[in-house]
Short mmCIF file of C-alpha atoms and ligand atoms in Angstrom, two decimals:
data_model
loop_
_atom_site.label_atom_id
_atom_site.label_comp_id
_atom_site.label_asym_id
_atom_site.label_seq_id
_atom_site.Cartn_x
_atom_site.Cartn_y
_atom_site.Cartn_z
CA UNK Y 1 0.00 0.00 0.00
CA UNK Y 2 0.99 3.56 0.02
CA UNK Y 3 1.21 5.91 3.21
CA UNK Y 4 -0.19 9.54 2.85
CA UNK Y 5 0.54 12.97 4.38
CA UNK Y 6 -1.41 16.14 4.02
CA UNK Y 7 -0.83 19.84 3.40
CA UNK Y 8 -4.29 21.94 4.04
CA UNK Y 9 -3.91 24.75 1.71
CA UNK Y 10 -6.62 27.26 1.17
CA UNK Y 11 -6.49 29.65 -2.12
CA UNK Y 12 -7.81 33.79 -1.61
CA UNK Y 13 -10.26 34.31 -3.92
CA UNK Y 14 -9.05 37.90 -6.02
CA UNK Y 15 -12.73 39.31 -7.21
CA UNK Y 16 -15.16 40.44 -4.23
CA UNK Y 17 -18.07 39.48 -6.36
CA UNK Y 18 -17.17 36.06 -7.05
CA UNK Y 19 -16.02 35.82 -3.49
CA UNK Y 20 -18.95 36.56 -1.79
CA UNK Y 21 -21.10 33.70 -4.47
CA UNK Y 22 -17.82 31.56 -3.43
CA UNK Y 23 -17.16 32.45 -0.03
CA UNK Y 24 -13.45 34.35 0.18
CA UNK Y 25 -11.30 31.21 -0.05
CA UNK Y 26 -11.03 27.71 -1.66
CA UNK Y 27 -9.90 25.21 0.42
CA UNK Y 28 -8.04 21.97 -0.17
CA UNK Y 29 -5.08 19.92 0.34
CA UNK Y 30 -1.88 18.80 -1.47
CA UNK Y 31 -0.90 15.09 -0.65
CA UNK Y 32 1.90 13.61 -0.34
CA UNK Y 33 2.27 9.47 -0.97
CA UNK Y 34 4.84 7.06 0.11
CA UNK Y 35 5.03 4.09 -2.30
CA UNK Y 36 6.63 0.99 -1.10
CA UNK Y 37 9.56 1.43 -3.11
CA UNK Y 38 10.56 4.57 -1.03
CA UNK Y 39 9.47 6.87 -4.01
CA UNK Y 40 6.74 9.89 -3.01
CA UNK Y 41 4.93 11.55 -5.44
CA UNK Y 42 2.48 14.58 -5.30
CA UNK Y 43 -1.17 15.62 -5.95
CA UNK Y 44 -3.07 18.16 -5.62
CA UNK Y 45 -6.67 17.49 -4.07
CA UNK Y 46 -9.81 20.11 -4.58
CA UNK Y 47 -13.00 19.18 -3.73
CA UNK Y 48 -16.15 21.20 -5.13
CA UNK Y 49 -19.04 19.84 -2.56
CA UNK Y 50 -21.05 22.11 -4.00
CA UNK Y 51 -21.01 19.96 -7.31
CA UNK Y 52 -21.68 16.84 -5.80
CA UNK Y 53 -17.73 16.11 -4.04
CA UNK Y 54 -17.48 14.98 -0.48
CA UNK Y 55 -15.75 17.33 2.43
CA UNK Y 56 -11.79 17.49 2.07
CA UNK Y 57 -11.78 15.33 5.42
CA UNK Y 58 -14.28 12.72 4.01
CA UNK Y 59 -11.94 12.22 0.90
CA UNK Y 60 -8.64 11.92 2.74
CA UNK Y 61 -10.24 9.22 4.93
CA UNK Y 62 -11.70 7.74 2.10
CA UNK Y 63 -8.02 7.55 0.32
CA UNK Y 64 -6.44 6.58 3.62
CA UNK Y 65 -8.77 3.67 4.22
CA UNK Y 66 -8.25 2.33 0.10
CA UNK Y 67 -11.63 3.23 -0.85
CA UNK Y 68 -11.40 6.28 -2.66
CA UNK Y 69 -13.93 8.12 -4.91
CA UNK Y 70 -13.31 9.14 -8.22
CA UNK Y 71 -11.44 12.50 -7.24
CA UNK Y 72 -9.13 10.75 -4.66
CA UNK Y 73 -8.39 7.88 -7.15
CA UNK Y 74 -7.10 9.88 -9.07
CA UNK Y 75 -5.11 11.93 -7.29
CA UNK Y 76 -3.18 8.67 -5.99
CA UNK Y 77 -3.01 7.71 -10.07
CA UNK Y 78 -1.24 10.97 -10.62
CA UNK Y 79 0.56 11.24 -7.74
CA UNK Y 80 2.13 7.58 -8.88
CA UNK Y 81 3.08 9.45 -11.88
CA UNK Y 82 4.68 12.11 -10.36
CA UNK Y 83 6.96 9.82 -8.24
CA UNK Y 84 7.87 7.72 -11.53
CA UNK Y 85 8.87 11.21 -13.23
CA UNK Y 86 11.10 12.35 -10.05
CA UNK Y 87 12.43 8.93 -9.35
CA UNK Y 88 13.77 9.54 -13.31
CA UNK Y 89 14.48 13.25 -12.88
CA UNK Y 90 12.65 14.42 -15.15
CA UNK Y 91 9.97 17.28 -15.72
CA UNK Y 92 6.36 15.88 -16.25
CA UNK Y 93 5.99 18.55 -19.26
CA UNK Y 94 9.03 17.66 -20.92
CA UNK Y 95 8.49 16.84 -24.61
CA UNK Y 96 4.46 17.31 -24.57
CA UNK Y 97 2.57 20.41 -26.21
CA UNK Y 98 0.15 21.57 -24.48
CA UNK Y 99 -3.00 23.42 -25.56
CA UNK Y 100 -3.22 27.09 -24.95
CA UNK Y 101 -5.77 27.82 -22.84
CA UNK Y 102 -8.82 30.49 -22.15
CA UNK Y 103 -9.09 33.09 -19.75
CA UNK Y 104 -11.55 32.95 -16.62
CA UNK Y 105 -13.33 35.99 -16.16
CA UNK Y 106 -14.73 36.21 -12.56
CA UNK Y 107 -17.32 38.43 -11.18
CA UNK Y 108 -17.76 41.45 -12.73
CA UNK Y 109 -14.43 41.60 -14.50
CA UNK Y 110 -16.67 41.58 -18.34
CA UNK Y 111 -17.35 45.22 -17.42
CA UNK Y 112 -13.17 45.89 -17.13
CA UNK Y 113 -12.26 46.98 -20.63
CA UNK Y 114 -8.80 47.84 -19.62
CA UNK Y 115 -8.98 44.13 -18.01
CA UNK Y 116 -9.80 42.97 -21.40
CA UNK Y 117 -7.54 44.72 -23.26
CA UNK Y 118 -4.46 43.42 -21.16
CA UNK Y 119 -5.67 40.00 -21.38
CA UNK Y 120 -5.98 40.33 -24.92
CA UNK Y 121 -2.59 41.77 -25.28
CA UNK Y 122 -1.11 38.76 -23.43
CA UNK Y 123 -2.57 36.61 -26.36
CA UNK Y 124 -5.52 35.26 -25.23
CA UNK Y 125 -8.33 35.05 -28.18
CA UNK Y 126 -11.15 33.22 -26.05
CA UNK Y 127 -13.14 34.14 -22.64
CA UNK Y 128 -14.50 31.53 -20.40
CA UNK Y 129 -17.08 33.52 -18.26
CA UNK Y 130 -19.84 31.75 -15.16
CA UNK Y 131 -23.33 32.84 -15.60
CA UNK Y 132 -25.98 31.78 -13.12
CA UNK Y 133 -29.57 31.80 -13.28
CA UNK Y 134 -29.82 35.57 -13.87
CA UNK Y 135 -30.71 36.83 -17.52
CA UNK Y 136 -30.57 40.31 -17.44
CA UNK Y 137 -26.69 39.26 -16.66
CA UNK Y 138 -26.55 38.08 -20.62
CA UNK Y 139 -27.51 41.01 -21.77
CA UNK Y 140 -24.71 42.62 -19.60
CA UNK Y 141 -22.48 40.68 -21.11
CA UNK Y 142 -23.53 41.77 -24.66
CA UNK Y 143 -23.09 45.21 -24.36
CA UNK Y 144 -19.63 44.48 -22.61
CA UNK Y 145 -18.34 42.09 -24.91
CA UNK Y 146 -20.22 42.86 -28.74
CA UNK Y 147 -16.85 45.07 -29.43
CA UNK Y 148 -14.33 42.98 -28.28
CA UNK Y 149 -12.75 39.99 -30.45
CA UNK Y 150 -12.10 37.05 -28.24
CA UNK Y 151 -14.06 33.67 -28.43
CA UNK Y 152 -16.36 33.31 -25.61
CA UNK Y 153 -17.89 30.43 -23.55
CA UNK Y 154 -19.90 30.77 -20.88
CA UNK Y 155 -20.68 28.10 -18.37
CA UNK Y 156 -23.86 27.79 -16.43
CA UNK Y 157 -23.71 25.17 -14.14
CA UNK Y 158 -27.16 23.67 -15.28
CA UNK Y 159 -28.87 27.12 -13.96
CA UNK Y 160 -31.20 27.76 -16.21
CA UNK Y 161 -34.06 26.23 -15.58
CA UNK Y 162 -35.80 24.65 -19.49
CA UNK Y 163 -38.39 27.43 -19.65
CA UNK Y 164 -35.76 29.96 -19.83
CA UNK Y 165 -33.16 28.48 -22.54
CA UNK Y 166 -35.58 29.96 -25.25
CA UNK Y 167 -34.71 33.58 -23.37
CA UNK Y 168 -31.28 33.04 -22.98
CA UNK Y 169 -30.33 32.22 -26.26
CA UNK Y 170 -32.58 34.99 -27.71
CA UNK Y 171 -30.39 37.91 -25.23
CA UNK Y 172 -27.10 36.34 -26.77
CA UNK Y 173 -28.22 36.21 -30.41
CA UNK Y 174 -25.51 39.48 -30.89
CA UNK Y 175 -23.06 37.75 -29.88
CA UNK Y 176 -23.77 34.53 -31.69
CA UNK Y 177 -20.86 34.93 -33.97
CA UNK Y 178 -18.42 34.73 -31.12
CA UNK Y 179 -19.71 32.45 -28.85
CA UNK Y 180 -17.66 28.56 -28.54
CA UNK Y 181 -19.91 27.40 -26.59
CA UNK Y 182 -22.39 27.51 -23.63
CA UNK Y 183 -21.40 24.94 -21.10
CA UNK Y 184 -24.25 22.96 -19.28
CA UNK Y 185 -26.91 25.42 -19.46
CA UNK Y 186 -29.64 23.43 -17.68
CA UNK Y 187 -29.72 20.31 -16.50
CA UNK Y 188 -28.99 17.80 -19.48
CA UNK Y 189 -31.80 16.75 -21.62
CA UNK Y 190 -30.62 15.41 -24.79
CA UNK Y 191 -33.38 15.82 -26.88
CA UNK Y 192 -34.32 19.70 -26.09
CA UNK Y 193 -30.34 20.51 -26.15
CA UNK Y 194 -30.18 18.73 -29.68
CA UNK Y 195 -33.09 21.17 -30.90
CA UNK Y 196 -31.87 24.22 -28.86
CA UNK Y 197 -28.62 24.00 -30.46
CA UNK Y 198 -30.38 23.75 -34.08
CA UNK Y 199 -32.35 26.46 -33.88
CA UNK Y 200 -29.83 28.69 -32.35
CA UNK Y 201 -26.53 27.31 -34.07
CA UNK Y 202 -25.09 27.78 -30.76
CA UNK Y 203 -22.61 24.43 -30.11
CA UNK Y 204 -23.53 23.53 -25.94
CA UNK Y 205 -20.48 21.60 -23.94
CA UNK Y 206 -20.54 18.87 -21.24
CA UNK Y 207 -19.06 19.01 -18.11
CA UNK Y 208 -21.32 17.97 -15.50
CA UNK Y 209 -21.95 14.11 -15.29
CA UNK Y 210 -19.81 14.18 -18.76
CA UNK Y 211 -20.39 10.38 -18.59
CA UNK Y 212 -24.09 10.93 -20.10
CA UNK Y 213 -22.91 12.63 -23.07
CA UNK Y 214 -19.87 9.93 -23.87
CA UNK Y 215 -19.88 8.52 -27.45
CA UNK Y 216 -22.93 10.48 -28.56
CA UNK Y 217 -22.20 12.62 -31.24
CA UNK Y 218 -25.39 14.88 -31.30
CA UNK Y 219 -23.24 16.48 -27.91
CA UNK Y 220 -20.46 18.29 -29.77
CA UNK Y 221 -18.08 19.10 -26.73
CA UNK Y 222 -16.83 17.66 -23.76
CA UNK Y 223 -15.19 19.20 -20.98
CA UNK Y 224 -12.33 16.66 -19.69
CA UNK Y 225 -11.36 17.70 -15.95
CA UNK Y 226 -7.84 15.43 -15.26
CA UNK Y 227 -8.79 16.19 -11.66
CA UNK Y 228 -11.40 13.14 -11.98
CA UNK Y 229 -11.22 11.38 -15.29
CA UNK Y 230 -8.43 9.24 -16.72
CA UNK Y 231 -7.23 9.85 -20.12
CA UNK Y 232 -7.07 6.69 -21.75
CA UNK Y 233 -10.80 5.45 -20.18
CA UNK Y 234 -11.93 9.09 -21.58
CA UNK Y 235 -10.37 8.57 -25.05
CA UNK Y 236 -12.04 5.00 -25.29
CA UNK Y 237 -15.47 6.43 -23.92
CA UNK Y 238 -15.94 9.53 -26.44
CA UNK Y 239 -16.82 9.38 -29.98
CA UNK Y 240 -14.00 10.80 -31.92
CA UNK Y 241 -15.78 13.56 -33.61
CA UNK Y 242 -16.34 15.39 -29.99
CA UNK Y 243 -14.27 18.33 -29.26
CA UNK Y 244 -12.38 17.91 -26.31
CA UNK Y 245 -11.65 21.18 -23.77
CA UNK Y 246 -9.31 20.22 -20.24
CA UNK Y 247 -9.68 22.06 -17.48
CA UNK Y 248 -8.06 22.43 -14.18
CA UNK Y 249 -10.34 21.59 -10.99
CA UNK Y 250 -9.78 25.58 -10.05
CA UNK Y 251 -7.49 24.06 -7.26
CA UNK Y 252 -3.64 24.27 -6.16
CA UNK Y 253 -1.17 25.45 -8.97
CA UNK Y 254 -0.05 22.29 -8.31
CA UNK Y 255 -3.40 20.31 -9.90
CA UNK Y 256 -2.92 22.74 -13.15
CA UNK Y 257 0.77 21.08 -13.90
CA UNK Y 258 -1.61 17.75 -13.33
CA UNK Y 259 -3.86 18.79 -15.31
CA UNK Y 260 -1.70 20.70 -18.20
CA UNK Y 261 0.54 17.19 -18.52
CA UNK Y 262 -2.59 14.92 -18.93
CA UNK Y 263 -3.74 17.40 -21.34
CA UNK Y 264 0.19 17.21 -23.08
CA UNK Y 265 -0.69 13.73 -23.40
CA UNK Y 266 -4.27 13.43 -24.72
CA UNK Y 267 -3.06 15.58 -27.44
CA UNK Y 268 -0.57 12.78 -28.76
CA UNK Y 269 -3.80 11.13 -29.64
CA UNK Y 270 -6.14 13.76 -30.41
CA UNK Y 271 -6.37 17.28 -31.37
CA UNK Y 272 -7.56 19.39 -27.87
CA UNK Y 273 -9.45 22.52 -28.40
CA UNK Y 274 -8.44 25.75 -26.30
CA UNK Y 275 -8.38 24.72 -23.05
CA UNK Y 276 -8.71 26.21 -19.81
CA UNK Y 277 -5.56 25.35 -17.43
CA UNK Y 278 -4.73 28.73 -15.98
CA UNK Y 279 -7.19 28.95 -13.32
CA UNK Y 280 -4.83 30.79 -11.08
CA UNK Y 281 -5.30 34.07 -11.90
CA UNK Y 282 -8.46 33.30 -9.99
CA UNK Y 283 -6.70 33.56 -6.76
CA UNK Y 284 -3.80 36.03 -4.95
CA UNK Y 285 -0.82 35.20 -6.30
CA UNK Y 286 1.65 32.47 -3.89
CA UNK Y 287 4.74 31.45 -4.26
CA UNK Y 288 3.75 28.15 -6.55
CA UNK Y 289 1.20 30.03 -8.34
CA UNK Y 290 4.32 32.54 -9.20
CA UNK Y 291 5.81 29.84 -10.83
CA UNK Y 292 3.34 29.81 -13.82
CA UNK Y 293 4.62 32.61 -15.48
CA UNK Y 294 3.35 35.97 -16.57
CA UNK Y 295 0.21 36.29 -17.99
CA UNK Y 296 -0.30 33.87 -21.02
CA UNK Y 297 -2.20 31.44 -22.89
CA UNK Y 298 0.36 29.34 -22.87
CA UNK Y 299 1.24 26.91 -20.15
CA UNK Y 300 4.77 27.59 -18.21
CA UNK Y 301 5.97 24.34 -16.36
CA UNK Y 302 7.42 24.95 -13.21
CA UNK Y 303 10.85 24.39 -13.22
CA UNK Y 304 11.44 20.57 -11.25
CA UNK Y 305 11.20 16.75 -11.76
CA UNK Y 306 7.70 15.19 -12.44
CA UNK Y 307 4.90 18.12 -11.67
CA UNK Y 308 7.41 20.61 -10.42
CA UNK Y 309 8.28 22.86 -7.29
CA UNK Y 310 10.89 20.56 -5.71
CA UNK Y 311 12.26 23.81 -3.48
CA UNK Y 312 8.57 24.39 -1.95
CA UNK Y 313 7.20 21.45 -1.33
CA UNK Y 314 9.14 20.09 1.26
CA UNK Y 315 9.60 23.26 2.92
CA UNK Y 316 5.28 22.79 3.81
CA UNK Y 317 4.02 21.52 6.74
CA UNK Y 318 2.96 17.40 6.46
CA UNK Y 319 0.85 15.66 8.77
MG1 LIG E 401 -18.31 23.64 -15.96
#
């Protein structure tokens, strides 16, 4: 078996808006495993109980006790990975290209134009933004966003309730042009999202319970979160003319390398779409989330064998 030690972390949300729909911090825990053959390898774990995760504490004693869920499973499969890299000495990233990826906008941030212009002056062509239930937000976000360029996609969390898809689509019909897609706009119901996306010619994404959309066509996108699915199982389980868009878990700095690499290797097989793997400008900037780079599409690895940071990590309090 393996032995595991934990680092409580918690990340400061940056936006006051989001942070008082998210509370003011994210918490969560690196972990640390001891494999039998004296390697240790690290992983970051985020859980979202608000989508359906147990507490941090109910995870780790899940792990502990070898009877993980989904999320903790695979944080022990990529924490395995990470000790094979470091027992080699080699950086996870090395040799893989990985997709550029989107920008989060948080809060109120849409109605920043000098916001947007710097992000689009770091190179970023497409906008990931969270709606909720609200419409009179959409039409917000056309006035903000009819003049800019980028790509946007904006993700609802299954929010809107049927009724007001109709509404919805009507308020974004100026921005039609630009929009990649809306992500989970209700709660799924194949046939109504098949003829919502006809008559609209608005593509809709998967994230939630992806599992319901696997191998079915009709469902153009999928959103592949390395924080709970395994690549190959994934690759086997879509249909190969789904678009594929990996995301971090919005977690530790350390989860994005996780999530960038798995991403680095998916697209040996397939060709990714933009993804979205630099959630930390979400958060005040730490010393690992430093180690990203400057502002960018593109992912920086953090200098290191297997995910990275071999100065910081053991320099954090395990127990
Ligand atoms: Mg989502």
């Amino acid at each position: 078996m393996f032995k595991i030690l934990a680092h409580p972390y918690s990340l400061r949300l940056k936006n006051i808006r989001s942070s008082r729909l998210l509370n003011h911090k994210r918490e969560g825990a690196l972990l640390r495993f001891s494999f039998p053959d004296g390697s240790s390898g690290y992983s970051d774990l985020h859980p979202w109980e608000e989508f359906g995760d147990l507490s941090l504490d109910q995870e780790i004693e899940l792990l502990k006790s070898g009877r993980p869920t989904a999320l903790g499973f695979r944080a022990l499969q990529l924490a395995a990975k990470d000790a094979e890299f470091r027992r080699q000495g080699v950086n996870a990233l090395e040799g893989l290209t990985v997709p550029k990826s989107h920008f989060l906008l948080s809060g109120d941030e849409h109605k920043d134009h000098k916001l947007l212009e710097t992000i689009a002056n770091s190179g970023f062509d497409t906008l990931k933004i969270k709606a909720g239930s609200a419409l009179d937000f959409l039409d917000e976000l056309v006035g903000a966003l009819k003049h800019h360029p980028f790509k946007i996609r904006i993700d609802f969390n299954e929010r809107l309730d049927a009724g007001s898809l109709p509404d919805a689509l009507n308020r974004l019909k100026p921005l039609e042009e630009k929009i990649d897609f809306l992500e989970d706009p209700t709660r799924f119901d194949r046939e109504m999202w098949i003829k919502a996306m006809e008559r609209s010619r608005i593509p809709f994404a998967k994230d939630m319970r992806l599992e319901e959309a696997f191998s079915d066509k009709s469902i153009p996108i999928l959103v592949m979160k390395p924080a709970k699915q395994n690549e190959e199982m994934f690759l086997q389980e879509m249909h190969p003319e789904q678009k594929v868009v990996v995301t971090s878990y919005l977690g530790h700095p350390l989860g994005q390398v996780q999530a960038a690499y798995v991403a680095g290797v998916m697209q040996k097989s397939i060709p990714l779409e933009t993804a979205g793997l630099k959630s930390h400008h979400q958060y005040e900037t730490d010393a690992f989330s430093e180690r990203l780079g400057p502002l960018s599409p593109h992912f920086q690895a953090p200098a290191g064998t297997g995910w990275g940071f071999d100065d910081l990590l053991p320099k954090l309090s395990w127990s």
